GROMACS .gro file of N, CA and C in nm:
model
  255
    1MET      N    1  -1.219  -0.205   0.363
    1MET     CA    2  -1.082  -0.275   0.296
    1MET      C    3  -0.998  -0.311   0.380
    2ALA      N    4  -0.931  -0.427   0.384
    2ALA     CA    5  -0.854  -0.513   0.455
    2ALA      C    6  -0.717  -0.464   0.463
    3LEU      N    7  -0.689  -0.426   0.364
    3LEU     CA    8  -0.555  -0.337   0.339
    3LEU      C    9  -0.523  -0.202   0.419
    4ASN      N   10  -0.663  -0.104   0.408
    4ASN     CA   11  -0.659  -0.007   0.494
    4ASN      C   12  -0.615  -0.063   0.625
    5GLN      N   13  -0.717  -0.117   0.663
    5GLN     CA   14  -0.732  -0.151   0.830
    5GLN      C   15  -0.558  -0.225   0.851
    6SER      N   16  -0.520  -0.319   0.801
    6SER     CA   17  -0.347  -0.385   0.844
    6SER      C   18  -0.282  -0.281   0.837
    7ILE      N   19  -0.265  -0.166   0.733
    7ILE     CA   20  -0.201  -0.065   0.756
    7ILE      C   21  -0.197   0.037   0.862
    8ARG      N   22  -0.325   0.063   0.914
    8ARG     CA   23  -0.328   0.138   1.013
    8ARG      C   24  -0.309   0.031   1.166
    9ASP      N   25  -0.344  -0.089   1.172
    9ASP     CA   26  -0.263  -0.150   1.251
    9ASP      C   27  -0.138  -0.195   1.248
   10HIS      N   28  -0.065  -0.200   1.132
   10HIS     CA   29   0.090  -0.183   1.148
   10HIS      C   30   0.137  -0.056   1.248
   11GLY      N   31   0.084   0.040   1.185
   11GLY     CA   32   0.138   0.192   1.275
   11GLY      C   33   0.240   0.250   1.196
   12GLY      N   34   0.237   0.361   1.213
   12GLY     CA   35   0.369   0.424   1.136
   12GLY      C   36   0.332   0.503   1.009
   13MET      N   37   0.194   0.453   0.979
   13MET     CA   38   0.143   0.494   0.835
   13MET      C   39   0.020   0.557   0.861
   14ALA      N   40  -0.053   0.647   0.774
   14ALA     CA   41  -0.174   0.663   0.746
   14ALA      C   42  -0.212   0.631   0.610
   15CYS      N   43  -0.334   0.612   0.604
   15CYS     CA   44  -0.434   0.574   0.441
   15CYS      C   45  -0.519   0.612   0.451
   16GLY      N   46  -0.584   0.602   0.311
   16GLY     CA   47  -0.720   0.633   0.287
   16GLY      C   48  -0.752   0.607   0.127
   17LEU      N   49  -0.874   0.596   0.093
   17LEU     CA   50  -0.923   0.587  -0.031
   17LEU      C   51  -0.922   0.686  -0.101
   18VAL      N   52  -0.877   0.713  -0.237
   18VAL     CA   53  -0.879   0.860  -0.303
   18VAL      C   54  -0.883   0.806  -0.444
   19GLN      N   55  -0.982   0.902  -0.545
   19GLN     CA   56  -0.985   0.878  -0.662
   19GLN      C   57  -0.851   0.942  -0.749
   20ARG      N   58  -0.787   0.832  -0.844
   20ARG     CA   59  -0.696   0.889  -0.931
   20ARG      C   60  -0.735   0.835  -1.079
   21GLU      N   61  -0.704   0.949  -1.171
   21GLU     CA   62  -0.765   0.953  -1.275
   21GLU      C   63  -0.866   0.816  -1.303
   22GLY      N   64  -0.995   0.853  -1.245
   22GLY     CA   65  -1.100   0.764  -1.267
   22GLY      C   66  -1.108   0.609  -1.198
   23ARG      N   67  -0.997   0.596  -1.093
   23ARG     CA   68  -1.012   0.461  -1.017
   23ARG      C   69  -0.963   0.494  -0.889
   24GLN      N   70  -1.034   0.413  -0.785
   24GLN     CA   71  -0.970   0.395  -0.679
   24GLN      C   72  -0.851   0.359  -0.625
   25VAL      N   73  -0.780   0.396  -0.548
   25VAL     CA   74  -0.646   0.362  -0.490
   25VAL      C   75  -0.644   0.404  -0.350
   26VAL      N   76  -0.546   0.339  -0.276
   26VAL     CA   77  -0.513   0.333  -0.139
   26VAL      C   78  -0.388   0.405  -0.143
   27TYR      N   79  -0.396   0.563  -0.089
   27TYR     CA   80  -0.304   0.663  -0.064
   27TYR      C   81  -0.256   0.638   0.067
   28VAL      N   82  -0.116   0.605   0.070
   28VAL     CA   83  -0.044   0.589   0.202
   28VAL      C   84   0.058   0.659   0.225
   29ILE      N   85   0.084   0.735   0.327
   29ILE     CA   86   0.201   0.813   0.364
   29ILE      C   87   0.277   0.730   0.511
   30ASN      N   88   0.398   0.763   0.474
   30ASN     CA   89   0.458   0.753   0.632
   30ASN      C   90   0.426   0.877   0.746
   31SER      N   91   0.375   0.803   0.849
   31SER     CA   92   0.324   0.929   0.926
   31SER      C   93   0.446   1.036   0.981
   32GLU      N   94   0.532   0.993   0.980
   32GLU     CA   95   0.666   1.045   1.055
   32GLU      C   96   0.730   1.150   0.938
   33LEU      N   97   0.729   1.081   0.817
   33LEU     CA   98   0.788   1.153   0.693
   33LEU      C   99   0.692   1.143   0.586
   34PRO      N  100   0.605   1.261   0.581
   34PRO     CA  101   0.499   1.222   0.475
   34PRO      C  102   0.537   1.256   0.300
   35VAL      N  103   0.684   1.266   0.294
   35VAL     CA  104   0.718   1.297   0.179
   35VAL      C  105   0.730   1.173   0.122
   36HIS      N  106   0.728   1.051   0.218
   36HIS     CA  107   0.749   0.897   0.159
   36HIS      C  108   0.606   0.870   0.158
   37ARG      N  109   0.551   0.851   0.034
   37ARG     CA  110   0.381   0.808   0.034
   37ARG      C  111   0.395   0.746  -0.098
   38ALA      N  112   0.264   0.659  -0.140
   38ALA     CA  113   0.231   0.581  -0.271
   38ALA      C  114   0.097   0.556  -0.265
   39ASP      N  115   0.067   0.539  -0.390
   39ASP     CA  116  -0.052   0.516  -0.443
   39ASP      C  117  -0.047   0.367  -0.434
   40ILE      N  118  -0.170   0.299  -0.392
   40ILE     CA  119  -0.153   0.157  -0.435
   40ILE      C  120  -0.253   0.097  -0.487
   41GLY      N  121  -0.255   0.023  -0.610
   41GLY     CA  122  -0.385  -0.027  -0.666
   41GLY      C  123  -0.427  -0.182  -0.668
   42CYS      N  124  -0.497  -0.229  -0.716
   42CYS     CA  125  -0.527  -0.374  -0.704
   42CYS      C  126  -0.562  -0.412  -0.864
   43GLU      N  127  -0.507  -0.521  -0.914
   43GLU     CA  128  -0.522  -0.541  -1.060
   43GLU      C  129  -0.518  -0.706  -1.057
   44PHE      N  130  -0.639  -0.718  -1.168
   44PHE     CA  131  -0.621  -0.894  -1.192
   44PHE      C  132  -0.561  -0.897  -1.290
   45VAL      N  133  -0.425  -1.001  -1.265
   45VAL     CA  134  -0.335  -1.025  -1.358
   45VAL      C  135  -0.313  -1.176  -1.341
   46ASP      N  136  -0.316  -1.257  -1.464
   46ASP     CA  137  -0.294  -1.385  -1.483
   46ASP      C  138  -0.408  -1.484  -1.370
   47ALA      N  139  -0.522  -1.432  -1.388
   47ALA     CA  140  -0.621  -1.516  -1.286
   47ALA      C  141  -0.586  -1.500  -1.149
   48VAL      N  142  -0.494  -1.377  -1.076
   48VAL     CA  143  -0.492  -1.342  -0.924
   48VAL      C  144  -0.497  -1.222  -0.931
   49TRP      N  145  -0.559  -1.194  -0.781
   49TRP     CA  146  -0.569  -1.050  -0.795
   49TRP      C  147  -0.427  -1.007  -0.703
   50TRP      N  148  -0.367  -0.879  -0.762
   50TRP     CA  149  -0.217  -0.842  -0.705
   50TRP      C  150  -0.260  -0.699  -0.650
   51PHE      N  151  -0.168  -0.671  -0.543
   51PHE     CA  152  -0.164  -0.529  -0.484
   51PHE      C  153  -0.066  -0.494  -0.598
   52THR      N  154  -0.051  -0.334  -0.628
   52THR     CA  155   0.041  -0.268  -0.738
   52THR      C  156   0.081  -0.139  -0.696
   53TRP      N  157   0.198  -0.088  -0.722
   53TRP     CA  158   0.236   0.061  -0.711
   53TRP      C  159   0.191   0.142  -0.809
   54VAL      N  160   0.093   0.201  -0.801
   54VAL     CA  161   0.029   0.277  -0.921
   54VAL      C  162   0.142   0.362  -1.005
   55GLU      N  163   0.192   0.446  -0.924
   55GLU     CA  164   0.300   0.557  -0.969
   55GLU      C  165   0.400   0.504  -1.086
   56ASP      N  166   0.443   0.348  -1.059
   56ASP     CA  167   0.578   0.293  -1.098
   56ASP      C  168   0.527   0.224  -1.223
   57GLY      N  169   0.422   0.237  -1.267
   57GLY     CA  170   0.408   0.143  -1.418
   57GLY      C  171   0.313   0.033  -1.360
   58GLU      N  172   0.277   0.011  -1.230
   58GLU     CA  173   0.229  -0.108  -1.175
   58GLU      C  174   0.275  -0.192  -1.154
   59PRO      N  175   0.406  -0.226  -1.114
   59PRO     CA  176   0.473  -0.334  -1.085
   59PRO      C  177   0.391  -0.417  -0.950
   60THR      N  178   0.404  -0.526  -0.949
   60THR     CA  179   0.328  -0.587  -0.832
   60THR      C  180   0.388  -0.572  -0.668
   61ILE      N  181   0.330  -0.532  -0.598
   61ILE     CA  182   0.385  -0.586  -0.465
   61ILE      C  183   0.366  -0.679  -0.407
   62GLY      N  184   0.254  -0.748  -0.402
   62GLY     CA  185   0.199  -0.907  -0.379
   62GLY      C  186   0.090  -0.915  -0.386
   63PRO      N  187   0.069  -1.065  -0.396
   63PRO     CA  188  -0.068  -1.111  -0.411
   63PRO      C  189  -0.179  -1.059  -0.291
   64ALA      N  190  -0.323  -1.027  -0.380
   64ALA     CA  191  -0.414  -0.985  -0.255
   64ALA      C  192  -0.445  -1.078  -0.163
   65ASP      N  193  -0.429  -1.180  -0.151
   65ASP     CA  194  -0.438  -1.279  -0.023
   65ASP      C  195  -0.318  -1.250   0.099
   66ASP      N  196  -0.251  -1.213   0.046
   66ASP     CA  197  -0.131  -1.160   0.167
   66ASP      C  198  -0.089  -1.044   0.200
   67VAL      N  199  -0.215  -1.001   0.247
   67VAL     CA  200  -0.203  -0.857   0.285
   67VAL      C  201  -0.139  -0.829   0.402
   68GLU      N  202  -0.115  -0.896   0.486
   68GLU     CA  203   0.019  -0.832   0.598
   68GLU      C  204   0.161  -0.863   0.521
   69GLY      N  205   0.180  -0.969   0.443
   69GLY     CA  206   0.344  -0.934   0.331
   69GLY      C  207   0.317  -0.808   0.256
   70VAL      N  208   0.168  -0.761   0.217
   70VAL     CA  209   0.202  -0.652   0.117
   70VAL      C  210   0.217  -0.518   0.223
   71VAL      N  211   0.153  -0.509   0.335
   71VAL     CA  212   0.190  -0.399   0.422
   71VAL      C  213   0.331  -0.398   0.482
   72VAL      N  214   0.384  -0.511   0.486
   72VAL     CA  215   0.547  -0.499   0.525
   72VAL      C  216   0.630  -0.443   0.428
   73ALA      N  217   0.581  -0.492   0.297
   73ALA     CA  218   0.658  -0.423   0.173
   73ALA      C  219   0.633  -0.300   0.171
   74ILE      N  220   0.542  -0.235   0.176
   74ILE     CA  221   0.482  -0.088   0.176
   74ILE      C  222   0.537  -0.046   0.297
   75ALA      N  223   0.542  -0.068   0.399
   75ALA     CA  224   0.629   0.022   0.514
   75ALA      C  225   0.775   0.027   0.488
   76LYS      N  226   0.839  -0.093   0.408
   76LYS     CA  227   0.983  -0.093   0.397
   76LYS      C  228   0.981   0.011   0.313
   77ALA      N  229   0.893   0.016   0.192
   77ALA     CA  230   0.933   0.090   0.069
   77ALA      C  231   0.908   0.263   0.115
   78LEU      N  232   0.828   0.282   0.226
   78LEU     CA  233   0.795   0.401   0.263
   78LEU      C  234   0.870   0.467   0.350
   79LYS      N  235   0.967   0.387   0.422
   79LYS     CA  236   1.084   0.362   0.509
   79LYS      C  237   1.025   0.408   0.621
   80VAL      N  238   0.911   0.314   0.679
   80VAL     CA  239   0.876   0.352   0.793
   80VAL      C  240   0.961   0.266   0.915
   81MET      N  241   0.992   0.346   1.029
   81MET     CA  242   1.065   0.237   1.126
   81MET      C  243   0.996   0.152   1.194
   82PRO      N  244   1.037   0.016   1.224
   82PRO     CA  245   0.976  -0.059   1.292
   82PRO      C  246   0.942  -0.026   1.412
   83ARG      N  247   0.841  -0.074   1.487
   83ARG     CA  248   0.760   0.004   1.627
   83ARG      C  249   0.880  -0.078   1.752
   84SER      N  250   0.932  -0.044   1.824
   84SER     CA  251   0.980  -0.101   1.911
   84SER      C  252   0.877  -0.180   2.043
   85ARG      N  253   0.911  -0.293   2.083
   85ARG     CA  254   0.837  -0.381   2.150
   85ARG      C  255   0.858  -0.359   2.301
   0.00000   0.00000   0.00000
């Protein structure tokens, strides 16, 4: 899945596919502070696929065709520190 690879490439997070209540989600943690974690789903809404926050009533993170933007939003929400260059 493109989201898994992009999360790994971003750095500072670990992820994997898990089953939650009969559906697959991407479980993401902050590698440095694992207390910051989230289940990410994908829902078809108004003819568009969206990545969603599963535990928060599924508000959208971003469209599935903007994986990089979604990864940045997830990193920010999980308080991942930007990599120094």
